[in-house]
Amino acid sequence: DAKTTQPNSMESNEEEPVHLPCNHSTISGTDYIHWYRQLPSQGPEYVIHGLTSNVNNRMASLAIAEDRKSSTLILHRATLRDAAVYYCILMNSGGYQKVTFGTGTKLQVIP
Amino acid sequence: GAVVSQHPSWVICKSGTSVKIECRSLDFQATTMFWYRQFPKQSLMLMATSNEGSKATYEQGVEKDKFLINHASLTLSTLTVTSAHPEDSSFYICSASVLTPRGYTFGSGTRLTVV
């Protein structure tokens, strides 16, 4: 598995933007960059994914470096409900391969 | 769309008994499902890959006779923890591969407590 590296924890003030980084220097050409988040006592939920271009959806934005060796998940205005563990995961286009979770980034949102 | 329902959400059982956890894909067919275990303050650890109509593939260190996986249909995979012990207490999560770019959909998890 291509591995990802994320900071263990980050803090953000409520209503402020948050930039969650992820390094994936061994990414292959067919790997998509996926972000999931896990709220306490729940299963992970999909946030966003991308291949090469930056992506936006109603939850977040994903900025992908030109060499694809790193990416950043952007929450434009953090709310208390965004407090979760955020996982950056690489998945190839095949769709059936097992996924290995790293430690993720625990985001704390301060009121 | 692409909802995975996991049941029960929590269960308490006595040491030595067996517990079955169900994972259902509600609006799609899942030929492949995955089972994870998560201890407090730790990341998800993949236990096994469940394939419809064939034997599950277990990760190294996971006892296949203790964690029985059955994937008898395209919408249901079950994990049975046999002869449960307190050290099996954990949060168990299933996921299914979805044939969309989103990749995987996860169940809501099952909190198992063995007393």
GROMACS .gro file of C-alpha atoms in nm:
model
  226
    1ASP     CA    1   0.000   0.000   0.000
    2ALA     CA    2   0.113   0.350  -0.073
    3LYS     CA    3   0.131   0.522   0.264
    4THR     CA    4   0.015   0.860   0.382
    5THR     CA    5   0.149   1.081   0.660
    6GLN     CA    6  -0.063   1.323   0.856
    7PRO     CA    7  -0.012   1.530   1.172
    8ASN     CA    8  -0.160   1.356   1.474
    9SER     CA    9  -0.368   1.654   1.582
   10MET     CA   10  -0.465   2.007   1.490
   11GLU     CA   11  -0.671   2.281   1.648
   12SER     CA   12  -0.890   2.542   1.491
   13ASN     CA   13  -1.110   2.817   1.617
   14GLU     CA   14  -1.474   2.793   1.528
   15GLU     CA   15  -1.570   2.978   1.208
   16GLU     CA   16  -1.206   2.984   1.096
   17PRO     CA   17  -1.068   2.794   0.793
   18VAL     CA   18  -0.873   2.475   0.856
   19HIS     CA   19  -0.605   2.326   0.635
   20LEU     CA   20  -0.534   1.960   0.700
   21PRO     CA   21  -0.218   1.838   0.525
   22CYS     CA   22  -0.134   1.492   0.396
   23ASN     CA   23   0.189   1.365   0.247
   24HIS     CA   24   0.184   1.075   0.004
   25SER     CA   25   0.521   1.077  -0.165
   26THR     CA   26   0.490   0.719  -0.298
   27ILE     CA   27   0.157   0.776  -0.472
   28SER     CA   28   0.118   0.595  -0.802
   29GLY     CA   29  -0.034   0.734  -1.118
   30THR     CA   30  -0.362   0.546  -1.071
   31ASP     CA   31  -0.413   0.636  -0.704
   32TYR     CA   32  -0.698   0.863  -0.612
   33ILE     CA   33  -0.663   1.072  -0.298
   34HIS     CA   34  -0.959   1.018  -0.067
   35TRP     CA   35  -1.047   1.188   0.256
   36TYR     CA   36  -1.276   1.040   0.516
   37ARG     CA   37  -1.362   1.161   0.859
   38GLN     CA   38  -1.472   0.973   1.167
   39LEU     CA   39  -1.690   1.132   1.428
   40PRO     CA   40  -1.676   0.982   1.778
   41SER     CA   41  -1.831   0.635   1.799
   42GLN     CA   42  -1.922   0.630   1.430
   43GLY     CA   43  -1.787   0.472   1.116
   44PRO     CA   44  -1.584   0.685   0.875
   45GLU     CA   45  -1.776   0.899   0.629
   46TYR     CA   46  -1.667   1.017   0.287
   47VAL     CA   47  -1.557   1.377   0.260
   48ILE     CA   48  -1.398   1.430  -0.079
   49HIS     CA   49  -1.164   1.274  -0.331
   50GLY     CA   50  -0.954   1.379  -0.628
   51LEU     CA   51  -0.694   1.264  -0.876
   52THR     CA   52  -0.500   1.562  -1.007
   53SER     CA   53  -0.715   1.873  -1.006
   54ASN     CA   54  -0.842   2.060  -0.704
   55VAL     CA   55  -1.193   1.964  -0.603
   56ASN     CA   56  -1.475   2.137  -0.422
   57ASN     CA   57  -1.794   2.001  -0.272
   58ARG     CA   58  -2.041   2.116  -0.011
   59MET     CA   59  -1.831   1.974   0.272
   60ALA     CA   60  -1.479   2.079   0.181
   61SER     CA   61  -1.216   2.155  -0.079
   62LEU     CA   62  -0.921   1.941  -0.176
   63ALA     CA   63  -0.602   2.099  -0.298
   64ILE     CA   64  -0.361   1.860  -0.469
   65ALA     CA   65   0.002   1.949  -0.526
   66GLU     CA   66   0.121   1.953  -0.884
   67ASP     CA   67   0.349   1.653  -0.825
   68ARG     CA   68   0.065   1.480  -0.634
   69LYS     CA   69   0.296   1.399  -0.347
   70SER     CA   70   0.088   1.595  -0.103
   71SER     CA   71  -0.263   1.727  -0.063
   72THR     CA   72  -0.456   1.952   0.171
   73LEU     CA   73  -0.813   1.921   0.288
   74ILE     CA   74  -0.967   2.261   0.344
   75LEU     CA   75  -1.264   2.321   0.568
   76HIS     CA   76  -1.365   2.677   0.489
   77ARG     CA   77  -1.538   2.753   0.819
   78ALA     CA   78  -1.486   2.503   1.095
   79THR     CA   79  -1.784   2.426   1.314
   80LEU     CA   80  -1.802   2.224   1.632
   81ARG     CA   81  -1.956   1.943   1.430
   82ASP     CA   82  -1.637   1.920   1.226
   83ALA     CA   83  -1.444   1.793   1.527
   84ALA     CA   84  -1.338   1.446   1.413
   85VAL     CA   85  -1.046   1.235   1.302
   86TYR     CA   86  -0.966   1.301   0.937
   87TYR     CA   87  -0.805   1.027   0.731
   88CYS     CA   88  -0.623   1.073   0.403
   89ILE     CA   89  -0.623   0.749   0.203
   90LEU     CA   90  -0.501   0.644  -0.139
   91MET     CA   91  -0.723   0.421  -0.351
   92ASN     CA   92  -0.658   0.301  -0.701
   93SER     CA   93  -0.923   0.310  -0.965
   94GLY     CA   94  -0.990  -0.064  -0.929
   95GLY     CA   95  -1.214  -0.006  -0.630
   96TYR     CA   96  -1.183  -0.342  -0.460
   97GLN     CA   97  -0.847  -0.328  -0.295
   98LYS     CA   98  -0.820  -0.326   0.081
   99VAL     CA   99  -0.755   0.008   0.240
  100THR     CA  100  -0.505   0.073   0.515
  101PHE     CA  101  -0.580   0.354   0.753
  102GLY     CA  102  -0.302   0.565   0.894
  103THR     CA  103  -0.331   0.744   1.225
  104GLY     CA  104  -0.527   1.036   1.080
  105THR     CA  105  -0.547   1.389   1.216
  106LYS     CA  106  -0.766   1.458   1.515
  107LEU     CA  107  -0.919   1.799   1.464
  108GLN     CA  108  -1.025   1.993   1.769
  109VAL     CA  109  -1.251   2.292   1.711
  110ILE     CA  110  -1.241   2.557   1.980
  111PRO     CA  111  -1.558   2.759   2.038
  112GLY     CA  112  -2.734   0.613  -0.216
  113ALA     CA  113  -2.469   0.353  -0.124
  114VAL     CA  114  -2.577   0.297   0.235
  115VAL     CA  115  -2.427   0.028   0.456
  116SER     CA  116  -2.631  -0.073   0.757
  117GLN     CA  117  -2.454  -0.236   1.049
  118HIS     CA  118  -2.636  -0.411   1.331
  119PRO     CA  119  -2.634  -0.409   1.627
  120SER     CA  120  -2.486  -0.071   1.711
  121TRP     CA  121  -2.380  -0.201   2.049
  122VAL     CA  122  -2.382  -0.532   2.229
  123ILE     CA  123  -2.277  -0.658   2.571
  124CYS     CA  124  -2.209  -1.028   2.608
  125LYS     CA  125  -2.071  -1.263   2.865
  126SER     CA  126  -1.726  -1.407   2.833
  127GLY     CA  127  -1.731  -1.735   2.643
  128THR     CA  128  -2.038  -1.660   2.434
  129SER     CA  129  -2.053  -1.577   2.064
  130VAL     CA  130  -2.176  -1.258   1.904
  131LYS     CA  131  -2.285  -1.200   1.545
  132ILE     CA  132  -2.257  -0.862   1.374
  133GLU     CA  133  -2.438  -0.798   1.047
  134CYS     CA  134  -2.337  -0.568   0.767
  135ARG     CA  135  -2.588  -0.501   0.490
  136SER     CA  136  -2.562  -0.299   0.173
  137LEU     CA  137  -2.907  -0.144   0.141
  138ASP     CA  138  -2.922  -0.008  -0.212
  139PHE     CA  139  -2.637  -0.173  -0.395
  140GLN     CA  140  -2.470  -0.508  -0.432
  141ALA     CA  141  -2.139  -0.554  -0.259
  142THR     CA  142  -1.924  -0.839  -0.381
  143THR     CA  143  -1.650  -0.727  -0.145
  144MET     CA  144  -1.683  -0.610   0.211
  145PHE     CA  145  -1.419  -0.535   0.470
  146TRP     CA  146  -1.416  -0.574   0.847
  147TYR     CA  147  -1.218  -0.346   1.074
  148ARG     CA  148  -1.153  -0.332   1.444
  149GLN     CA  149  -1.076  -0.014   1.632
  150PHE     CA  150  -0.949   0.014   1.987
  151PRO     CA  151  -0.991   0.339   2.184
  152LYS     CA  152  -0.782   0.627   2.053
  153GLN     CA  153  -0.641   0.410   1.775
  154SER     CA  154  -0.694   0.395   1.402
  155LEU     CA  155  -0.899   0.135   1.218
  156MET     CA  156  -0.722  -0.196   1.173
  157LEU     CA  157  -0.827  -0.416   0.884
  158MET     CA  158  -0.922  -0.764   1.000
  159ALA     CA  159  -1.040  -0.936   0.686
  160THR     CA  160  -1.175  -0.902   0.335
  161SER     CA  161  -1.510  -1.068   0.281
  162ASN     CA  162  -1.590  -1.195  -0.069
  163GLU     CA  163  -1.937  -1.307  -0.168
  164GLY     CA  164  -1.950  -1.679  -0.229
  165SER     CA  165  -1.596  -1.754  -0.119
  166LYS     CA  166  -1.384  -1.771   0.192
  167ALA     CA  167  -1.276  -1.452   0.360
  168THR     CA  168  -0.916  -1.340   0.347
  169TYR     CA  169  -0.778  -1.261   0.690
  170GLU     CA  170  -0.499  -1.020   0.773
  171GLN     CA  171  -0.191  -1.150   0.944
  172GLY     CA  172  -0.245  -1.205   1.314
  173VAL     CA  173  -0.625  -1.230   1.293
  174GLU     CA  174  -0.757  -1.570   1.403
  175LYS     CA  175  -0.997  -1.696   1.139
  176ASP     CA  176  -1.149  -1.953   1.376
  177LYS     CA  177  -1.229  -1.684   1.627
  178PHE     CA  178  -1.362  -1.424   1.388
  179LEU     CA  179  -1.591  -1.612   1.152
  180ILE     CA  180  -1.694  -1.421   0.842
  181ASN     CA  181  -1.976  -1.526   0.614
  182HIS     CA  182  -2.067  -1.339   0.296
  183ALA     CA  183  -2.353  -1.552   0.170
  184SER     CA  184  -2.525  -1.292  -0.046
  185LEU     CA  185  -2.442  -0.978  -0.239
  186THR     CA  186  -2.597  -0.764   0.031
  187LEU     CA  187  -2.500  -0.931   0.358
  188SER     CA  188  -2.176  -1.010   0.535
  189THR     CA  189  -2.163  -1.127   0.896
  190LEU     CA  190  -1.884  -1.132   1.150
  191THR     CA  191  -1.918  -1.375   1.439
  192VAL     CA  192  -1.689  -1.334   1.735
  193THR     CA  193  -1.672  -1.681   1.885
  194SER     CA  194  -1.597  -1.754   2.249
  195ALA     CA  195  -1.560  -1.385   2.318
  196HIS     CA  196  -1.323  -1.263   2.587
  197PRO     CA  197  -1.282  -0.919   2.743
  198GLU     CA  198  -0.984  -0.845   2.517
  199ASP     CA  199  -1.220  -0.877   2.218
  200SER     CA  200  -1.407  -0.571   2.341
  201SER     CA  201  -1.368  -0.317   2.065
  202PHE     CA  202  -1.544  -0.112   1.800
  203TYR     CA  203  -1.606  -0.322   1.488
  204ILE     CA  204  -1.674  -0.151   1.155
  205CYS     CA  205  -1.762  -0.292   0.816
  206SER     CA  206  -1.729  -0.128   0.478
  207ALA     CA  207  -1.830  -0.210   0.125
  208SER     CA  208  -1.674  -0.119  -0.203
  209VAL     CA  209  -1.898   0.092  -0.418
  210LEU     CA  210  -1.852   0.114  -0.790
  211THR     CA  211  -1.838   0.490  -0.791
  212PRO     CA  212  -1.535   0.715  -0.753
  213ARG     CA  213  -1.627   0.759  -0.387
  214GLY     CA  214  -1.468   0.428  -0.314
  215TYR     CA  215  -1.600   0.287   0.009
  216THR     CA  216  -1.904   0.323   0.229
  217PHE     CA  217  -1.874   0.239   0.597
  218GLY     CA  218  -2.122   0.104   0.845
  219SER     CA  219  -2.190   0.296   1.163
  220GLY     CA  220  -1.995   0.047   1.372
  221THR     CA  221  -2.071  -0.198   1.653
  222ARG     CA  222  -1.945  -0.145   2.005
  223LEU     CA  223  -1.878  -0.486   2.156
  224THR     CA  224  -1.826  -0.516   2.530
  225VAL     CA  225  -1.741  -0.855   2.674
  226VAL     CA  226  -1.791  -0.888   3.048
   0.00000   0.00000   0.00000
